[in-house]
XYZ file of C-alpha atoms in Angstrom:
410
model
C 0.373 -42.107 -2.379
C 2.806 -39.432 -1.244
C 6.165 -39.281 -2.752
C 9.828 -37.569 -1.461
C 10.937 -34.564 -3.111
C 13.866 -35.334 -5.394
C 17.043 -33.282 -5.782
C 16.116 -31.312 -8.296
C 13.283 -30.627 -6.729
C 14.346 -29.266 -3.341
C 12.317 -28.427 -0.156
C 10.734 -24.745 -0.878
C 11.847 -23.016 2.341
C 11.686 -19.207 3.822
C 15.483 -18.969 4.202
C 16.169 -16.809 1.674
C 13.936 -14.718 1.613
C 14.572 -12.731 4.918
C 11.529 -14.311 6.375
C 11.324 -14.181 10.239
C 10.613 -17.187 12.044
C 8.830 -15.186 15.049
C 8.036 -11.557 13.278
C 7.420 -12.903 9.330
C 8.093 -9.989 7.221
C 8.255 -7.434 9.891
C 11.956 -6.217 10.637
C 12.724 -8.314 13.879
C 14.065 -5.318 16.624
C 14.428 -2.471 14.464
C 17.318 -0.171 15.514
C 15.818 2.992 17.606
C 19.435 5.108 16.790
C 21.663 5.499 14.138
C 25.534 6.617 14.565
C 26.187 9.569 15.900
C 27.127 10.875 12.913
C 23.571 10.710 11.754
C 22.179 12.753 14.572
C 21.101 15.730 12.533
C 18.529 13.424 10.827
C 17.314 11.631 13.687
C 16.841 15.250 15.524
C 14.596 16.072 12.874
C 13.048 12.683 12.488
C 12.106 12.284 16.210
C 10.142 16.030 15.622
C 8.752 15.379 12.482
C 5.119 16.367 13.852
C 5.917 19.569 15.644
C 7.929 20.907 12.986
C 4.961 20.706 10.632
C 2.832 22.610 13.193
C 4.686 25.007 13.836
C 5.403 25.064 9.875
C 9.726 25.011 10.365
C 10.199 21.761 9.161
C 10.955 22.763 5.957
C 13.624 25.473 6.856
C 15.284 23.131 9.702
C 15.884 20.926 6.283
C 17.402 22.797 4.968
C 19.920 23.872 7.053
C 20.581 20.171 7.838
C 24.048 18.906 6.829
C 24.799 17.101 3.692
C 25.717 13.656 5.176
C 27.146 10.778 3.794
C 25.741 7.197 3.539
C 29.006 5.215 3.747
C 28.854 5.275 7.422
C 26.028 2.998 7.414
C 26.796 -0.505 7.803
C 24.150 -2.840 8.666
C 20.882 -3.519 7.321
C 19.068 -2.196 10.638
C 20.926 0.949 10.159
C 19.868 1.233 6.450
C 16.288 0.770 7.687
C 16.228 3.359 10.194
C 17.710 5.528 8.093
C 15.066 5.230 5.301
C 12.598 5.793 7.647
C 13.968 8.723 9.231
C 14.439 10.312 6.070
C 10.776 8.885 4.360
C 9.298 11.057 7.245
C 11.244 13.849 6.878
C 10.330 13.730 3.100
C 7.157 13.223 3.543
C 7.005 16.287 6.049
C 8.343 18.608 3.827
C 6.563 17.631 0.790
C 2.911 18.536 2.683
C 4.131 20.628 5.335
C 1.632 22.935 3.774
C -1.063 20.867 2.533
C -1.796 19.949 -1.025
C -2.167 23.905 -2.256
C 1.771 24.657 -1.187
C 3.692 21.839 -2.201
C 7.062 21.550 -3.597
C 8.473 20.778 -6.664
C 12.251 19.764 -5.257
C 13.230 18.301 -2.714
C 16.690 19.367 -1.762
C 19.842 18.294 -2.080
C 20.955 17.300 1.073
C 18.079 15.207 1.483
C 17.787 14.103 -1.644
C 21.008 12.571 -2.445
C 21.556 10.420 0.698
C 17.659 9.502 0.906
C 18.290 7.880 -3.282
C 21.334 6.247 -2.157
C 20.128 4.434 1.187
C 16.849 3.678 -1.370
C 19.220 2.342 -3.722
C 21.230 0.185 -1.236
C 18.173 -1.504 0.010
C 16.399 -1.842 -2.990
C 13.115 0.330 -2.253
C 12.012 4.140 -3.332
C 12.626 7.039 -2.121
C 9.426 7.467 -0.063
C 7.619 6.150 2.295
C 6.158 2.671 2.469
C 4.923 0.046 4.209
C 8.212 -1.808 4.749
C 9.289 1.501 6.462
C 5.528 3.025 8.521
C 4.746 -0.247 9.515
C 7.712 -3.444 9.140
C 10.616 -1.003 10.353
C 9.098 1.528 12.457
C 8.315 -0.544 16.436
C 10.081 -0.631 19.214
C 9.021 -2.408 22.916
C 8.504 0.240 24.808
C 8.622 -2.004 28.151
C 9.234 -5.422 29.410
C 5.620 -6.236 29.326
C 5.941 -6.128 25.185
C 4.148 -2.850 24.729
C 4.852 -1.216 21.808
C 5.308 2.300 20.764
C 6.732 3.647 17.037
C 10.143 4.790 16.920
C 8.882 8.081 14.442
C 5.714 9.453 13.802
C 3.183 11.756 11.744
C 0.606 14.452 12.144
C -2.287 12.973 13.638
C -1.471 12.138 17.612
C -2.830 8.417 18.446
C -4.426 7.974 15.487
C -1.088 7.604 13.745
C 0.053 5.563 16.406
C -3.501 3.016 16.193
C -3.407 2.912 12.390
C 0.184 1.703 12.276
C 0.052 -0.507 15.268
C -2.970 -2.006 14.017
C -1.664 -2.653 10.531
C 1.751 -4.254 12.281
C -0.740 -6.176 14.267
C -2.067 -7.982 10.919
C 1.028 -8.556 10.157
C 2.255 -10.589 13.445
C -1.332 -12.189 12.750
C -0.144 -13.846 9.635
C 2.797 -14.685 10.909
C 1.358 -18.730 11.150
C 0.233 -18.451 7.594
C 3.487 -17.726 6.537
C 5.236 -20.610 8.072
C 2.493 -22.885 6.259
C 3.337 -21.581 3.405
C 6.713 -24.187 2.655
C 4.408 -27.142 4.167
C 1.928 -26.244 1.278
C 4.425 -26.050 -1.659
C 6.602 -29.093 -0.404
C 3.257 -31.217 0.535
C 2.154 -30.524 -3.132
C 5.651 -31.817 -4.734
C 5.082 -34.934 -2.787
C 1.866 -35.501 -3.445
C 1.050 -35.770 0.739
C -2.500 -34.511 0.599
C -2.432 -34.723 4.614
C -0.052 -32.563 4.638
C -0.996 -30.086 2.805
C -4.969 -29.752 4.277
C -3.040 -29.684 7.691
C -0.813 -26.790 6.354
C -4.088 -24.968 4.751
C -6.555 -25.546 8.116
C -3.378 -23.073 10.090
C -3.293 -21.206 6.563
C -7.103 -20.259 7.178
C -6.760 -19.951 11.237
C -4.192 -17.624 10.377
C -6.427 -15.529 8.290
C -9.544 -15.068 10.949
C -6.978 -13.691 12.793
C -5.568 -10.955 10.623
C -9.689 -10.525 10.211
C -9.426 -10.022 13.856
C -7.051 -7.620 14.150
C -8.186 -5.364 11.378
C -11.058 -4.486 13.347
C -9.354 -3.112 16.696
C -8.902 0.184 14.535
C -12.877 0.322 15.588
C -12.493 -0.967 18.857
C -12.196 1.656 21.632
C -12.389 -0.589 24.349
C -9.339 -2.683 23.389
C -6.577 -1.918 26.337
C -4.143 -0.708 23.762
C -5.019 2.727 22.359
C -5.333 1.639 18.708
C -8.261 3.086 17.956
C -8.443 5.050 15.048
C -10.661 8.375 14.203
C -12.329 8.033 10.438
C -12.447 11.788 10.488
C -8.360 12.101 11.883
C -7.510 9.667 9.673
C -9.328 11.081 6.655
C -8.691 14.871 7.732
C -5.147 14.836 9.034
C -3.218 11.418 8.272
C -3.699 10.636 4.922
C -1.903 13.598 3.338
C 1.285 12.516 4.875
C 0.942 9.172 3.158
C 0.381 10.380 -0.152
C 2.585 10.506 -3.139
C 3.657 12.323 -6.405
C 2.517 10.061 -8.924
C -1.519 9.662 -9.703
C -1.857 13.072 -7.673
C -3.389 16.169 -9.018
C -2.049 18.160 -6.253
C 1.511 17.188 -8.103
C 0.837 16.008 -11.748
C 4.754 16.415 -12.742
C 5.686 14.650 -9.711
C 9.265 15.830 -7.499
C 12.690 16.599 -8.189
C 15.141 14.880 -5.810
C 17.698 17.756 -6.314
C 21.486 16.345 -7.028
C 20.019 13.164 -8.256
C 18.359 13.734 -11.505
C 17.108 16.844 -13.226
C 13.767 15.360 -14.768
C 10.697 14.673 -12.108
C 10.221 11.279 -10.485
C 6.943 9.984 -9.364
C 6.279 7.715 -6.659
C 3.166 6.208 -5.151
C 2.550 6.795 -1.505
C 1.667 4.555 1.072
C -0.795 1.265 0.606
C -2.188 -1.670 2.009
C -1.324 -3.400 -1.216
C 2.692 -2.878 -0.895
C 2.194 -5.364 2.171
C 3.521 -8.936 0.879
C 1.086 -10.643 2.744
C -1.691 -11.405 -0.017
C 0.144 -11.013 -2.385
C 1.621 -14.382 -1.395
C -1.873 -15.670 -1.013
C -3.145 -14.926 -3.733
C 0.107 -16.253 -5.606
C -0.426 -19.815 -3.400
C -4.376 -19.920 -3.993
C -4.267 -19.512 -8.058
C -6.107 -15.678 -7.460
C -5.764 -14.117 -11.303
C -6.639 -10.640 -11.096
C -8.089 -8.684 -14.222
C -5.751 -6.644 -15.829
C -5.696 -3.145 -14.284
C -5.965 -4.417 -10.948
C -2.866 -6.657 -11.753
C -1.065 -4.091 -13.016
C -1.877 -1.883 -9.823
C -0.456 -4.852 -7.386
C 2.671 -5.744 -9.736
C 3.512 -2.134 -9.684
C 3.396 -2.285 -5.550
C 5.624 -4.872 -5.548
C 8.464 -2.422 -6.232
C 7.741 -0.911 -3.046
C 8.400 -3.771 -1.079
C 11.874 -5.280 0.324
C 13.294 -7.246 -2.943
C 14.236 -10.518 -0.914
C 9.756 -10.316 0.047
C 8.860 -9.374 -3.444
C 11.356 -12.151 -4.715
C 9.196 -14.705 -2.556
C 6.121 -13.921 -4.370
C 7.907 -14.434 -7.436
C 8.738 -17.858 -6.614
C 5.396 -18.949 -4.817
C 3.915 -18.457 -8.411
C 6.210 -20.705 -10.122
C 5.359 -23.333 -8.077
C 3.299 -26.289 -9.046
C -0.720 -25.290 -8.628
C -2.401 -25.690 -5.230
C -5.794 -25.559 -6.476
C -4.983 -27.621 -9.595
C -3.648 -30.550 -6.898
C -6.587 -29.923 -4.676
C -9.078 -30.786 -7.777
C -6.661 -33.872 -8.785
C -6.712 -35.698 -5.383
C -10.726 -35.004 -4.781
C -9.968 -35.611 -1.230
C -12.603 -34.503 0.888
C -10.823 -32.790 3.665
C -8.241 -31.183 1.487
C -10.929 -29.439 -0.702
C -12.685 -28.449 2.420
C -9.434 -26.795 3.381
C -8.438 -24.981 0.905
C -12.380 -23.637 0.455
C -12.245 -22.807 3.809
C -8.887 -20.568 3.071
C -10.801 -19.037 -0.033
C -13.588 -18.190 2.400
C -11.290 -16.509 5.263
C -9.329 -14.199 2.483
C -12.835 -13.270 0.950
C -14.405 -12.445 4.621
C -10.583 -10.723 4.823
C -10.929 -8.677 2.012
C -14.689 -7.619 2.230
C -14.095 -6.499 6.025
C -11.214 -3.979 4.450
C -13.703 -2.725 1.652
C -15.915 -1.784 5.107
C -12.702 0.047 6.420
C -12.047 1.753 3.527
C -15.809 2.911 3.580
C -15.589 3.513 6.800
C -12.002 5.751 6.817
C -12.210 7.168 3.389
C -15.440 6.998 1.377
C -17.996 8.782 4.442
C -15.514 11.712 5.057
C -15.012 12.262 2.036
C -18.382 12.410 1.368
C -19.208 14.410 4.361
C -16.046 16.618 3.515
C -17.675 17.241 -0.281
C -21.520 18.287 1.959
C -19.179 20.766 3.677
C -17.378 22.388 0.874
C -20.957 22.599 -0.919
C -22.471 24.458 1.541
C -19.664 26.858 1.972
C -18.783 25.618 5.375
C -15.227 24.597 5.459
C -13.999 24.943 8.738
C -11.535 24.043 10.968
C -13.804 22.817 13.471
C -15.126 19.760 11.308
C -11.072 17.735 11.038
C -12.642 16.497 8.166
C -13.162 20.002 6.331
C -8.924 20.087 6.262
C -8.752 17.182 3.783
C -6.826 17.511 0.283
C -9.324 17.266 -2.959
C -7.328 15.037 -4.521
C -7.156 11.754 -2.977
C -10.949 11.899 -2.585
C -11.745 9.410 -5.178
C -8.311 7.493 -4.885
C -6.211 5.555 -2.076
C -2.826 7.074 -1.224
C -1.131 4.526 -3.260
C -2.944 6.156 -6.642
C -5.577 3.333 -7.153
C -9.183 3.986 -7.537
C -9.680 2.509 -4.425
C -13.702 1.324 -4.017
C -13.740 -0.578 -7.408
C -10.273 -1.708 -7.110
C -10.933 -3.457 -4.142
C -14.389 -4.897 -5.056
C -12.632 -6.075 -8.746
C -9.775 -7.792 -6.505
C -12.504 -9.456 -3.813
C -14.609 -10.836 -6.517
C -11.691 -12.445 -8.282
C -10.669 -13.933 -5.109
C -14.121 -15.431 -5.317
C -13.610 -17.355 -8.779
C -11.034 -19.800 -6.980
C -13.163 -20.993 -4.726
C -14.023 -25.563 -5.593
């Protein structure tokens, strides 16, 4: 018999967590301009790509003004700003590849890049919450979207991020369900709850679904996605100084701190999306894996990361799913399990598919003495061979994390 939530116990809601009704954790219309007074940045920003090819980004840097952050006001403007300056960091860090990179990052991109980090609570490089949540505009009024900045790879960058914000707007109905779960729970309403789980899982095929357009050349969007761009080209620019041979002692950010600071670059993992799942399912992951996710939740906004927090103190799905043996409701919730593991396996075939065969074919090349510039994939950096751009070793991380997604299943 269902019972009302008391008021100690109130209603778990998405208010405060800066939770979009419509967009879920993506930034709902991101700003496309800063102040005026911030035009230096954005006239490097918007030119990231050709600066690096024509190898003066890193001297139009540094002749860039040292600007200050007081002038922004809002927390679209923060945004923008933090992504304007993440790709400008990025830029300069591997405007030369991994054999040339820096060991300081100067001042007058250094010190207002650590204080808009501070002021929104994320590090001083790029992320997920800025590629991906922050970084869309409509481009007309059919709803077409292009990215506001972008990287060295042409479409490719423009598929892989549009893709990945895709997922995102997929999950968008699994986030909503996830109060109906939590409260359903408290009350012991088991209809509820398998209600709440059946859009939880409908959700998930669909996330599933958009994952694979980065294969699908025939989708009317160009997001496809070249393994061999991707692989050869991309990845460098989301790569970071910590877990990275190409720079073991990591980067000064000049005017901020003498010592070195090391940051993990971009990863699928600093999205908040199953992390949340995982929290609301009961998945335990083994210890270095664990560690690996915690570790990305710094990288996320702190209101998202504060979500997860509190979806794992509340009372156990899977333990109230067992108690009320309800037919239906364990159906449910196995059928979630089973959407999150297809989930999961089809990114291990990504990954494969994007990382693991160019870099194999890359190794064949540089065996045989025939790196060249012909074969995109020939261009790679060494270092991230084995690894994902966020540091983790990334095949048997993601197998360890899929087969403990399995152990939850009734």
């Amino acid at each position: 018999m269902a019972s009302t939530i008391t008021d100690s116990q109130k209603p778990f809601s998405l208010d405060p967590y800066h939770v979009s009704e419509e967009f879920g954790f993506i930034l709902p219309a991101p700003l496309a301009e800063l102040p005026p007074y911030y035009q230096p940045w954005m006239d490097i920003a918007q030119h990231v790509t050709e600066l690096i090819y024509s190898h003066m980004l890193r001297s139009h840097i540094l002749k860039m003004p040292l600007l200050n952050t007081q002038f922004l006001e809002s927390h679209r403007e923060l945004r923008l700003a933090h992504l304007a300056l993440s790709v400008m960091t990025m830029g300069y860090v591997w405007q030369e590849g991994e054999d040339d990179t820096v060991k300081m990052l100067p001042r007058n991109l250094a010190i207002p890049y650590c204080e808009v980090s501070q002021r929104l609570g994320l590090p001083p490089i790029l992320t997920h919450a800025d590629a991906v949540l922050a970084n869309w505009r409509k481009r007309d009024p059919q709803g077409n979207l292009e990215l506001l900045v972008t990287l060295p790879g042409g479409d490719n960058v423009r598929g892989f991020f549009m893709v990945t914000l895709l997922v995102e707007l997929a999950a968008v109905p699994a986030i909503k369900s996830i109060p109906l779960v939590i409260n359903g729970v408290q009350c012991g309403d088991a209809e509820t709850v398998t209600r709440a789980l059946e859009e939880f899982s409908q959700a998930m095929q669909g996330m599933t679904d958009a994952l694979k357009l980065m294969h699908d050349v025939s989708y009317v969007v160009p997001v496809y996605v070249k393994p061999e761009v991707f692989y050869g080209i991309m990845r460098i620019y989301l790569s970071g100084w910590k877990d990275n041979s190409s720079m073991p002692a990591g980067l000064v950010y000049e005017g901020v701190q003498a010592e070195p600071m090391e940051y993990s670059g971009g990863s699928a993992a600093q999205s908040s999306l199953l992390h949340c799942f995982d929290e609301l399912l009961g998945v335990k992951h083994e210890a270095k894996s664990g560690a690996f996710l915690t570790r990305m939740r710094n990288y996320m906004p702190p209101s998202h990361k504060r979500l997860i927090q509190d979806i794992s103190l509340q009372p156990s799905l899977r333990g109230f799913v067992q108690q009320q043996a309800c037919e239906p409701l364990t159906a449910a919730f196995q059928l979630c399990v089973t959407k999150l593991l297809a989930l999961r396996s089809y990114h291990i075939n990504v990954v494969s598919r994007f990382i693991t065969v160019p870099a194999a074919r890359a190794r064949q090349l540089r065996n045989q003495g025939n790196i060249s510039q012909e074969e995109t994939v020939s261009r790679a950096p060494t270092a991230l061979e084995e690894t994902g751009t966020g540091g983790s070793g990334i095949m048997s991380f993601l197998k360890t994390v899929r087969d403990r997604t399995r152990d939850v299943s009734i």
